[in-house]
Amino acid sequence: MPPSYYLTVLRKRWAGILLSVLLFVLIAAALTLAATPRYTAETRMFFSVRGSETVSELNQGSTYTERQMTSYAELVTSPLVLEPVVDELSLDTTAPALAGQLEASLPPGTVMLDIQATDEDPALAADIANAVAEELGDVVTDLTSHEADDAQLVSASVVSPAREPGTPSEPDPTTNLALGLLLGLGVGIGLALVSELSDTRVRNADDLSAITPRAALGAIPVDTKSSDPVFMHADPRGAR
């Protein structure tokens, strides 16, 4: 179908499309208002190798640390790290459940590790992030000490402790309303096209020419001045 067909459908059924958009935007707004606010606090850690005296040893240590960063990120959500955190903060949860509130990310090309903790309480979110970072540092130090015959090989330190967030990270009103707008627009246009394709009524000469190559012999005009639909009786000698 030519693009003009779709433009015609949009012009003809704009009211239904607009209604669909408004409906989905209202649903998105209602869900956003009903959602419980959640806050995200972030802390950043730095990992380095101890005992590097020369440039060559420093480079080797840096390479070793970079290779281990993915493993350190995996440790963030491990029971080895989280179970002591649950006990330390007296959290009414379990280590696997707490893991669902955490996210670890690695800035490319660095030996930094970002830990994000999300909770309904902003202060608790910051406490969880800081406690996880502290416990992770202890676990990494302990594990690498065994690898290096009890010598402390890797040092982990917090370079940016988590602070209590002032604004919620969830829900995001802008994103939710934008999704509602796009979804409503898509559904509205889809319904408009389905309705148009399923409508087989012939209303005017254009509809007639679309289904038959034969020419129309004539057309009955619309008399906007008359309210009587039985025009053969009301106006037998009129144009209609």
PDB file of C-alpha atoms in Angstrom:
ATOM      1  CA  MET A   1       0.000   0.000   0.000  1.00  0.00           C
ATOM      2  CA  PRO A   2       1.261   3.503  -0.783  1.00  0.00           C
ATOM      3  CA  PRO A   3       2.304   5.813   2.074  1.00  0.00           C
ATOM      4  CA  SER A   4      -0.679   8.034   1.268  1.00  0.00           C
ATOM      5  CA  TYR A   5      -2.958   5.197   2.393  1.00  0.00           C
ATOM      6  CA  TYR A   6      -1.443   5.156   5.881  1.00  0.00           C
ATOM      7  CA  LEU A   7      -1.645   8.927   6.121  1.00  0.00           C
ATOM      8  CA  THR A   8      -5.314   8.709   5.188  1.00  0.00           C
ATOM      9  CA  VAL A   9      -5.907   6.115   7.881  1.00  0.00           C
ATOM     10  CA  LEU A  10      -4.159   8.288  10.473  1.00  0.00           C
ATOM     11  CA  ARG A  11      -6.255  11.307   9.528  1.00  0.00           C
ATOM     12  CA  LYS A  12      -9.466   9.302   9.553  1.00  0.00           C
ATOM     13  CA  ARG A  13      -8.872   7.495  12.835  1.00  0.00           C
ATOM     14  CA  TRP A  14      -6.814  10.044  14.770  1.00  0.00           C
ATOM     15  CA  ALA A  15      -9.329  10.154  17.611  1.00  0.00           C
ATOM     16  CA  GLY A  16      -8.920   6.435  18.371  1.00  0.00           C
ATOM     17  CA  ILE A  17      -5.128   6.724  18.227  1.00  0.00           C
ATOM     18  CA  LEU A  18      -5.193   9.700  20.580  1.00  0.00           C
ATOM     19  CA  LEU A  19      -7.462   7.811  22.981  1.00  0.00           C
ATOM     20  CA  SER A  20      -5.052   4.859  22.999  1.00  0.00           C
ATOM     21  CA  VAL A  21      -2.090   7.139  23.720  1.00  0.00           C
ATOM     22  CA  LEU A  22      -3.905   8.864  26.585  1.00  0.00           C
ATOM     23  CA  LEU A  23      -4.981   5.530  28.057  1.00  0.00           C
ATOM     24  CA  PHE A  24      -1.478   4.062  28.109  1.00  0.00           C
ATOM     25  CA  VAL A  25       0.072   7.274  29.429  1.00  0.00           C
ATOM     26  CA  LEU A  26      -2.477   7.316  32.264  1.00  0.00           C
ATOM     27  CA  ILE A  27      -1.711   3.669  33.051  1.00  0.00           C
ATOM     28  CA  ALA A  28       2.036   4.414  33.106  1.00  0.00           C
ATOM     29  CA  ALA A  29       1.439   7.416  35.392  1.00  0.00           C
ATOM     30  CA  ALA A  30      -0.731   5.359  37.741  1.00  0.00           C
ATOM     31  CA  LEU A  31       1.836   2.570  37.966  1.00  0.00           C
ATOM     32  CA  THR A  32       4.587   5.113  38.596  1.00  0.00           C
ATOM     33  CA  LEU A  33       2.668   6.762  41.416  1.00  0.00           C
ATOM     34  CA  ALA A  34       1.757   3.400  42.963  1.00  0.00           C
ATOM     35  CA  ALA A  35       5.327   2.042  42.866  1.00  0.00           C
ATOM     36  CA  THR A  36       7.419   2.126  46.024  1.00  0.00           C
ATOM     37  CA  PRO A  37      10.442   4.437  45.637  1.00  0.00           C
ATOM     38  CA  ARG A  38      13.818   2.663  45.682  1.00  0.00           C
ATOM     39  CA  TYR A  39      17.195   4.315  46.190  1.00  0.00           C
ATOM     40  CA  THR A  40      20.585   3.355  44.783  1.00  0.00           C
ATOM     41  CA  ALA A  41      23.902   4.091  46.496  1.00  0.00           C
ATOM     42  CA  GLU A  42      27.280   3.467  44.847  1.00  0.00           C
ATOM     43  CA  THR A  43      30.774   2.928  46.157  1.00  0.00           C
ATOM     44  CA  ARG A  44      34.009   2.577  44.170  1.00  0.00           C
ATOM     45  CA  MET A  45      36.954   0.332  45.010  1.00  0.00           C
ATOM     46  CA  PHE A  46      40.545   0.326  43.782  1.00  0.00           C
ATOM     47  CA  PHE A  47      42.682  -2.814  43.543  1.00  0.00           C
ATOM     48  CA  SER A  48      46.481  -2.849  43.446  1.00  0.00           C
ATOM     49  CA  VAL A  49      49.325  -5.333  43.836  1.00  0.00           C
ATOM     50  CA  ARG A  50      51.666  -5.004  46.792  1.00  0.00           C
ATOM     51  CA  GLY A  51      55.397  -5.596  46.679  1.00  0.00           C
ATOM     52  CA  SER A  52      56.019  -4.020  43.250  1.00  0.00           C
ATOM     53  CA  GLU A  53      59.419  -2.338  43.440  1.00  0.00           C
ATOM     54  CA  THR A  54      60.404  -2.001  39.787  1.00  0.00           C
ATOM     55  CA  VAL A  55      58.515  -0.741  36.748  1.00  0.00           C
ATOM     56  CA  SER A  56      58.456  -4.259  35.315  1.00  0.00           C
ATOM     57  CA  GLU A  57      56.998  -5.713  38.506  1.00  0.00           C
ATOM     58  CA  LEU A  58      54.481  -2.888  38.638  1.00  0.00           C
ATOM     59  CA  ASN A  59      53.347  -3.592  35.078  1.00  0.00           C
ATOM     60  CA  GLN A  60      53.098  -7.309  35.772  1.00  0.00           C
ATOM     61  CA  GLY A  61      51.103  -6.633  38.919  1.00  0.00           C
ATOM     62  CA  SER A  62      48.764  -4.290  37.090  1.00  0.00           C
ATOM     63  CA  THR A  63      48.188  -6.886  34.367  1.00  0.00           C
ATOM     64  CA  TYR A  64      47.496  -9.542  36.989  1.00  0.00           C
ATOM     65  CA  THR A  65      44.981  -7.313  38.754  1.00  0.00           C
ATOM     66  CA  GLU A  66      43.156  -6.440  35.521  1.00  0.00           C
ATOM     67  CA  ARG A  67      42.779 -10.123  34.724  1.00  0.00           C
ATOM     68  CA  GLN A  68      41.313 -10.771  38.169  1.00  0.00           C
ATOM     69  CA  MET A  69      38.796  -7.904  38.121  1.00  0.00           C
ATOM     70  CA  THR A  70      35.981 -10.001  36.638  1.00  0.00           C
ATOM     71  CA  SER A  71      36.453 -12.533  39.437  1.00  0.00           C
ATOM     72  CA  TYR A  72      36.314  -9.772  42.043  1.00  0.00           C
ATOM     73  CA  ALA A  73      33.078  -8.497  40.524  1.00  0.00           C
ATOM     74  CA  GLU A  74      31.591 -12.014  40.760  1.00  0.00           C
ATOM     75  CA  LEU A  75      32.532 -12.160  44.437  1.00  0.00           C
ATOM     76  CA  VAL A  76      30.294  -9.155  45.182  1.00  0.00           C
ATOM     77  CA  THR A  77      27.151 -11.311  45.056  1.00  0.00           C
ATOM     78  CA  SER A  78      28.689 -14.428  46.577  1.00  0.00           C
ATOM     79  CA  PRO A  79      27.583 -15.816  49.982  1.00  0.00           C
ATOM     80  CA  LEU A  80      31.216 -15.547  51.100  1.00  0.00           C
ATOM     81  CA  VAL A  81      30.844 -11.760  51.014  1.00  0.00           C
ATOM     82  CA  LEU A  82      27.134 -11.271  51.690  1.00  0.00           C
ATOM     83  CA  GLU A  83      26.543 -13.551  54.661  1.00  0.00           C
ATOM     84  CA  PRO A  84      28.869 -11.488  56.930  1.00  0.00           C
ATOM     85  CA  VAL A  85      27.139  -8.316  55.635  1.00  0.00           C
ATOM     86  CA  VAL A  86      23.706  -9.684  56.574  1.00  0.00           C
ATOM     87  CA  ASP A  87      24.985 -10.462  60.076  1.00  0.00           C
ATOM     88  CA  GLU A  88      26.825  -7.158  60.468  1.00  0.00           C
ATOM     89  CA  LEU A  89      23.826  -5.000  59.515  1.00  0.00           C
ATOM     90  CA  SER A  90      21.257  -7.355  61.107  1.00  0.00           C
ATOM     91  CA  LEU A  91      19.324  -7.461  57.863  1.00  0.00           C
ATOM     92  CA  ASP A  92      16.010  -9.280  57.695  1.00  0.00           C
ATOM     93  CA  THR A  93      16.984 -11.069  54.505  1.00  0.00           C
ATOM     94  CA  THR A  94      19.231 -13.784  53.122  1.00  0.00           C
ATOM     95  CA  ALA A  95      22.444 -13.640  51.119  1.00  0.00           C
ATOM     96  CA  PRO A  96      20.751 -14.726  47.838  1.00  0.00           C
ATOM     97  CA  ALA A  97      18.001 -12.123  48.313  1.00  0.00           C
ATOM     98  CA  LEU A  98      20.555  -9.428  49.107  1.00  0.00           C
ATOM     99  CA  ALA A  99      22.442 -10.358  45.926  1.00  0.00           C
ATOM    100  CA  GLY A 100      19.383  -9.240  43.954  1.00  0.00           C
ATOM    101  CA  GLN A 101      19.824  -5.735  45.386  1.00  0.00           C
ATOM    102  CA  LEU A 102      23.439  -5.450  44.244  1.00  0.00           C
ATOM    103  CA  GLU A 103      25.140  -4.747  40.944  1.00  0.00           C
ATOM    104  CA  ALA A 104      28.852  -4.689  40.221  1.00  0.00           C
ATOM    105  CA  SER A 105      30.407  -3.008  37.198  1.00  0.00           C
ATOM    106  CA  LEU A 106      33.943  -2.534  35.910  1.00  0.00           C
ATOM    107  CA  PRO A 107      34.953   0.730  34.211  1.00  0.00           C
ATOM    108  CA  PRO A 108      36.840  -0.360  31.052  1.00  0.00           C
ATOM    109  CA  GLY A 109      40.598  -0.284  31.194  1.00  0.00           C
ATOM    110  CA  THR A 110      40.832   0.297  34.957  1.00  0.00           C
ATOM    111  CA  VAL A 111      41.316  -1.666  38.166  1.00  0.00           C
ATOM    112  CA  MET A 112      38.244   0.017  39.645  1.00  0.00           C
ATOM    113  CA  LEU A 113      35.102  -1.780  40.780  1.00  0.00           C
ATOM    114  CA  ASP A 114      31.774   0.005  41.253  1.00  0.00           C
ATOM    115  CA  ILE A 115      29.245  -1.535  43.645  1.00  0.00           C
ATOM    116  CA  GLN A 116      25.635  -0.358  43.573  1.00  0.00           C
ATOM    117  CA  ALA A 117      23.144  -1.252  46.291  1.00  0.00           C
ATOM    118  CA  THR A 118      19.403  -0.585  45.947  1.00  0.00           C
ATOM    119  CA  ASP A 119      16.902  -0.459  48.792  1.00  0.00           C
ATOM    120  CA  GLU A 120      13.700   1.285  49.824  1.00  0.00           C
ATOM    121  CA  ASP A 121      15.651   2.996  52.635  1.00  0.00           C
ATOM    122  CA  PRO A 122      18.293   5.389  51.230  1.00  0.00           C
ATOM    123  CA  ALA A 123      20.443   5.217  54.368  1.00  0.00           C
ATOM    124  CA  LEU A 124      20.372   1.423  54.353  1.00  0.00           C
ATOM    125  CA  ALA A 125      21.305   1.370  50.666  1.00  0.00           C
ATOM    126  CA  ALA A 126      24.467   3.344  51.475  1.00  0.00           C
ATOM    127  CA  ASP A 127      25.248   1.127  54.482  1.00  0.00           C
ATOM    128  CA  ILE A 128      24.880  -2.034  52.370  1.00  0.00           C
ATOM    129  CA  ALA A 129      27.150  -0.703  49.615  1.00  0.00           C
ATOM    130  CA  ASN A 130      29.863   0.294  52.097  1.00  0.00           C
ATOM    131  CA  ALA A 131      29.608  -2.961  54.068  1.00  0.00           C
ATOM    132  CA  VAL A 132      29.838  -5.059  50.893  1.00  0.00           C
ATOM    133  CA  ALA A 133      32.899  -3.109  49.730  1.00  0.00           C
ATOM    134  CA  GLU A 134      34.620  -3.556  53.095  1.00  0.00           C
ATOM    135  CA  GLU A 135      33.852  -7.278  53.229  1.00  0.00           C
ATOM    136  CA  LEU A 136      34.910  -7.766  49.606  1.00  0.00           C
ATOM    137  CA  GLY A 137      38.279  -6.171  50.384  1.00  0.00           C
ATOM    138  CA  ASP A 138      38.806  -8.592  53.257  1.00  0.00           C
ATOM    139  CA  VAL A 139      37.803 -11.610  51.149  1.00  0.00           C
ATOM    140  CA  VAL A 140      40.071 -10.631  48.242  1.00  0.00           C
ATOM    141  CA  THR A 141      42.997 -10.046  50.614  1.00  0.00           C
ATOM    142  CA  ASP A 142      42.412 -13.405  52.265  1.00  0.00           C
ATOM    143  CA  LEU A 143      42.099 -15.311  48.987  1.00  0.00           C
ATOM    144  CA  THR A 144      45.160 -13.766  47.376  1.00  0.00           C
ATOM    145  CA  SER A 145      47.197 -14.316  50.538  1.00  0.00           C
ATOM    146  CA  HIS A 146      46.676 -18.063  50.189  1.00  0.00           C
ATOM    147  CA  GLU A 147      47.762 -17.851  46.544  1.00  0.00           C
ATOM    148  CA  ALA A 148      50.984 -16.060  47.508  1.00  0.00           C
ATOM    149  CA  ASP A 149      51.947 -18.283  50.471  1.00  0.00           C
ATOM    150  CA  ASP A 150      50.401 -16.009  53.099  1.00  0.00           C
ATOM    151  CA  ALA A 151      51.907 -12.852  51.580  1.00  0.00           C
ATOM    152  CA  GLN A 152      49.383 -10.096  50.965  1.00  0.00           C
ATOM    153  CA  LEU A 153      49.413  -9.921  47.176  1.00  0.00           C
ATOM    154  CA  VAL A 154      46.408  -7.693  46.328  1.00  0.00           C
ATOM    155  CA  SER A 155      45.296  -4.639  48.221  1.00  0.00           C
ATOM    156  CA  ALA A 156      41.693  -3.429  47.952  1.00  0.00           C
ATOM    157  CA  SER A 157      40.667   0.017  49.122  1.00  0.00           C
ATOM    158  CA  VAL A 158      37.551   2.158  48.939  1.00  0.00           C
ATOM    159  CA  VAL A 159      38.246   5.364  47.036  1.00  0.00           C
ATOM    160  CA  SER A 160      34.665   6.666  46.957  1.00  0.00           C
ATOM    161  CA  PRO A 161      32.396   5.521  49.794  1.00  0.00           C
ATOM    162  CA  ALA A 162      28.667   5.383  49.222  1.00  0.00           C
ATOM    163  CA  ARG A 163      26.572   8.314  50.394  1.00  0.00           C
ATOM    164  CA  GLU A 164      22.888   8.384  51.196  1.00  0.00           C
ATOM    165  CA  PRO A 165      21.074   9.169  47.916  1.00  0.00           C
ATOM    166  CA  GLY A 166      18.695  12.110  47.926  1.00  0.00           C
ATOM    167  CA  THR A 167      16.469  11.093  45.030  1.00  0.00           C
ATOM    168  CA  PRO A 168      15.014   7.680  44.153  1.00  0.00           C
ATOM    169  CA  SER A 169      16.406   5.698  41.244  1.00  0.00           C
ATOM    170  CA  GLU A 170      13.115   3.818  40.796  1.00  0.00           C
ATOM    171  CA  PRO A 171      10.596   4.417  39.455  1.00  0.00           C
ATOM    172  CA  ASP A 172      11.736   6.706  36.641  1.00  0.00           C
ATOM    173  CA  PRO A 173       8.704   8.871  35.684  1.00  0.00           C
ATOM    174  CA  THR A 174      10.256  10.143  32.449  1.00  0.00           C
ATOM    175  CA  THR A 175      11.099   6.665  31.165  1.00  0.00           C
ATOM    176  CA  ASN A 176       7.746   5.205  32.225  1.00  0.00           C
ATOM    177  CA  LEU A 177       5.722   7.962  30.580  1.00  0.00           C
ATOM    178  CA  ALA A 178       7.805   7.733  27.413  1.00  0.00           C
ATOM    179  CA  LEU A 179       7.206   3.980  27.268  1.00  0.00           C
ATOM    180  CA  GLY A 180       3.492   4.544  27.825  1.00  0.00           C
ATOM    181  CA  LEU A 181       3.448   7.089  25.015  1.00  0.00           C
ATOM    182  CA  LEU A 182       5.247   4.803  22.555  1.00  0.00           C
ATOM    183  CA  LEU A 183       3.186   1.762  23.507  1.00  0.00           C
ATOM    184  CA  GLY A 184      -0.070   3.681  23.227  1.00  0.00           C
ATOM    185  CA  LEU A 185       0.957   5.095  19.869  1.00  0.00           C
ATOM    186  CA  GLY A 186       1.895   1.668  18.555  1.00  0.00           C
ATOM    187  CA  VAL A 187      -1.302   0.022  19.789  1.00  0.00           C
ATOM    188  CA  GLY A 188      -3.437   2.897  18.497  1.00  0.00           C
ATOM    189  CA  ILE A 189      -1.922   2.811  15.019  1.00  0.00           C
ATOM    190  CA  GLY A 190      -2.164  -0.982  14.919  1.00  0.00           C
ATOM    191  CA  LEU A 191      -5.836  -0.962  15.867  1.00  0.00           C
ATOM    192  CA  ALA A 192      -6.515   1.803  13.346  1.00  0.00           C
ATOM    193  CA  LEU A 193      -4.973  -0.227  10.513  1.00  0.00           C
ATOM    194  CA  VAL A 194      -6.818  -3.400  11.552  1.00  0.00           C
ATOM    195  CA  SER A 195     -10.114  -1.528  11.725  1.00  0.00           C
ATOM    196  CA  GLU A 196      -9.526   0.072   8.357  1.00  0.00           C
ATOM    197  CA  LEU A 197      -8.594  -3.198   6.647  1.00  0.00           C
ATOM    198  CA  SER A 198     -11.584  -5.031   8.137  1.00  0.00           C
ATOM    199  CA  ASP A 199     -14.043  -2.302   7.109  1.00  0.00           C
ATOM    200  CA  THR A 200     -15.539  -3.422   3.772  1.00  0.00           C
ATOM    201  CA  ARG A 201     -18.278  -0.803   3.514  1.00  0.00           C
ATOM    202  CA  VAL A 202     -18.437   1.404   0.396  1.00  0.00           C
ATOM    203  CA  ARG A 203     -19.047   5.004   1.382  1.00  0.00           C
ATOM    204  CA  ASN A 204     -17.943   7.104  -1.591  1.00  0.00           C
ATOM    205  CA  ALA A 205     -16.644   7.035  -5.152  1.00  0.00           C
ATOM    206  CA  ASP A 206     -13.075   6.485  -3.980  1.00  0.00           C
ATOM    207  CA  ASP A 207     -14.098   3.292  -2.141  1.00  0.00           C
ATOM    208  CA  LEU A 208     -15.956   2.152  -5.241  1.00  0.00           C
ATOM    209  CA  SER A 209     -12.996   2.718  -7.555  1.00  0.00           C
ATOM    210  CA  ALA A 210     -10.785   0.720  -5.178  1.00  0.00           C
ATOM    211  CA  ILE A 211     -12.849  -2.470  -5.654  1.00  0.00           C
ATOM    212  CA  THR A 212     -13.958  -2.259  -9.308  1.00  0.00           C
ATOM    213  CA  PRO A 213     -12.545  -0.826 -12.567  1.00  0.00           C
ATOM    214  CA  ARG A 214     -16.013   0.202 -13.714  1.00  0.00           C
ATOM    215  CA  ALA A 215     -16.929   3.874 -13.772  1.00  0.00           C
ATOM    216  CA  ALA A 216     -19.519   5.314 -11.406  1.00  0.00           C
ATOM    217  CA  LEU A 217     -22.686   6.470 -13.185  1.00  0.00           C
ATOM    218  CA  GLY A 218     -23.571   9.028 -10.591  1.00  0.00           C
ATOM    219  CA  ALA A 219     -23.425  10.058  -6.928  1.00  0.00           C
ATOM    220  CA  ILE A 220     -26.103  11.145  -4.489  1.00  0.00           C
ATOM    221  CA  PRO A 221     -24.994  14.358  -2.821  1.00  0.00           C
ATOM    222  CA  VAL A 222     -25.339  15.017   0.883  1.00  0.00           C
ATOM    223  CA  ASP A 223     -27.898  17.702   1.703  1.00  0.00           C
ATOM    224  CA  THR A 224     -26.671  19.317   4.886  1.00  0.00           C
ATOM    225  CA  LYS A 225     -29.804  21.489   5.067  1.00  0.00           C
ATOM    226  CA  SER A 226     -32.207  18.550   5.365  1.00  0.00           C
ATOM    227  CA  SER A 227     -32.609  16.361   8.447  1.00  0.00           C
ATOM    228  CA  ASP A 228     -35.045  13.927   6.788  1.00  0.00           C
ATOM    229  CA  PRO A 229     -33.286  10.719   5.625  1.00  0.00           C
ATOM    230  CA  VAL A 230     -36.305   9.610   3.503  1.00  0.00           C
ATOM    231  CA  PHE A 231     -35.512  12.033   0.703  1.00  0.00           C
ATOM    232  CA  MET A 232     -37.670  10.263  -1.926  1.00  0.00           C
ATOM    233  CA  HIS A 233     -40.715  11.114   0.126  1.00  0.00           C
ATOM    234  CA  ALA A 234     -39.693  14.492   1.528  1.00  0.00           C
ATOM    235  CA  ASP A 235     -38.153  15.905  -1.669  1.00  0.00           C
ATOM    236  CA  PRO A 236     -39.102  13.752  -4.709  1.00  0.00           C
ATOM    237  CA  ARG A 237     -37.877  16.345  -7.259  1.00  0.00           C
ATOM    238  CA  GLY A 238     -34.663  17.308  -5.428  1.00  0.00           C
ATOM    239  CA  ALA A 239     -31.117  16.594  -6.542  1.00  0.00           C
ATOM    240  CA  ARG A 240     -30.894  13.476  -4.418  1.00  0.00           C
TER     241      ARG A 240
END
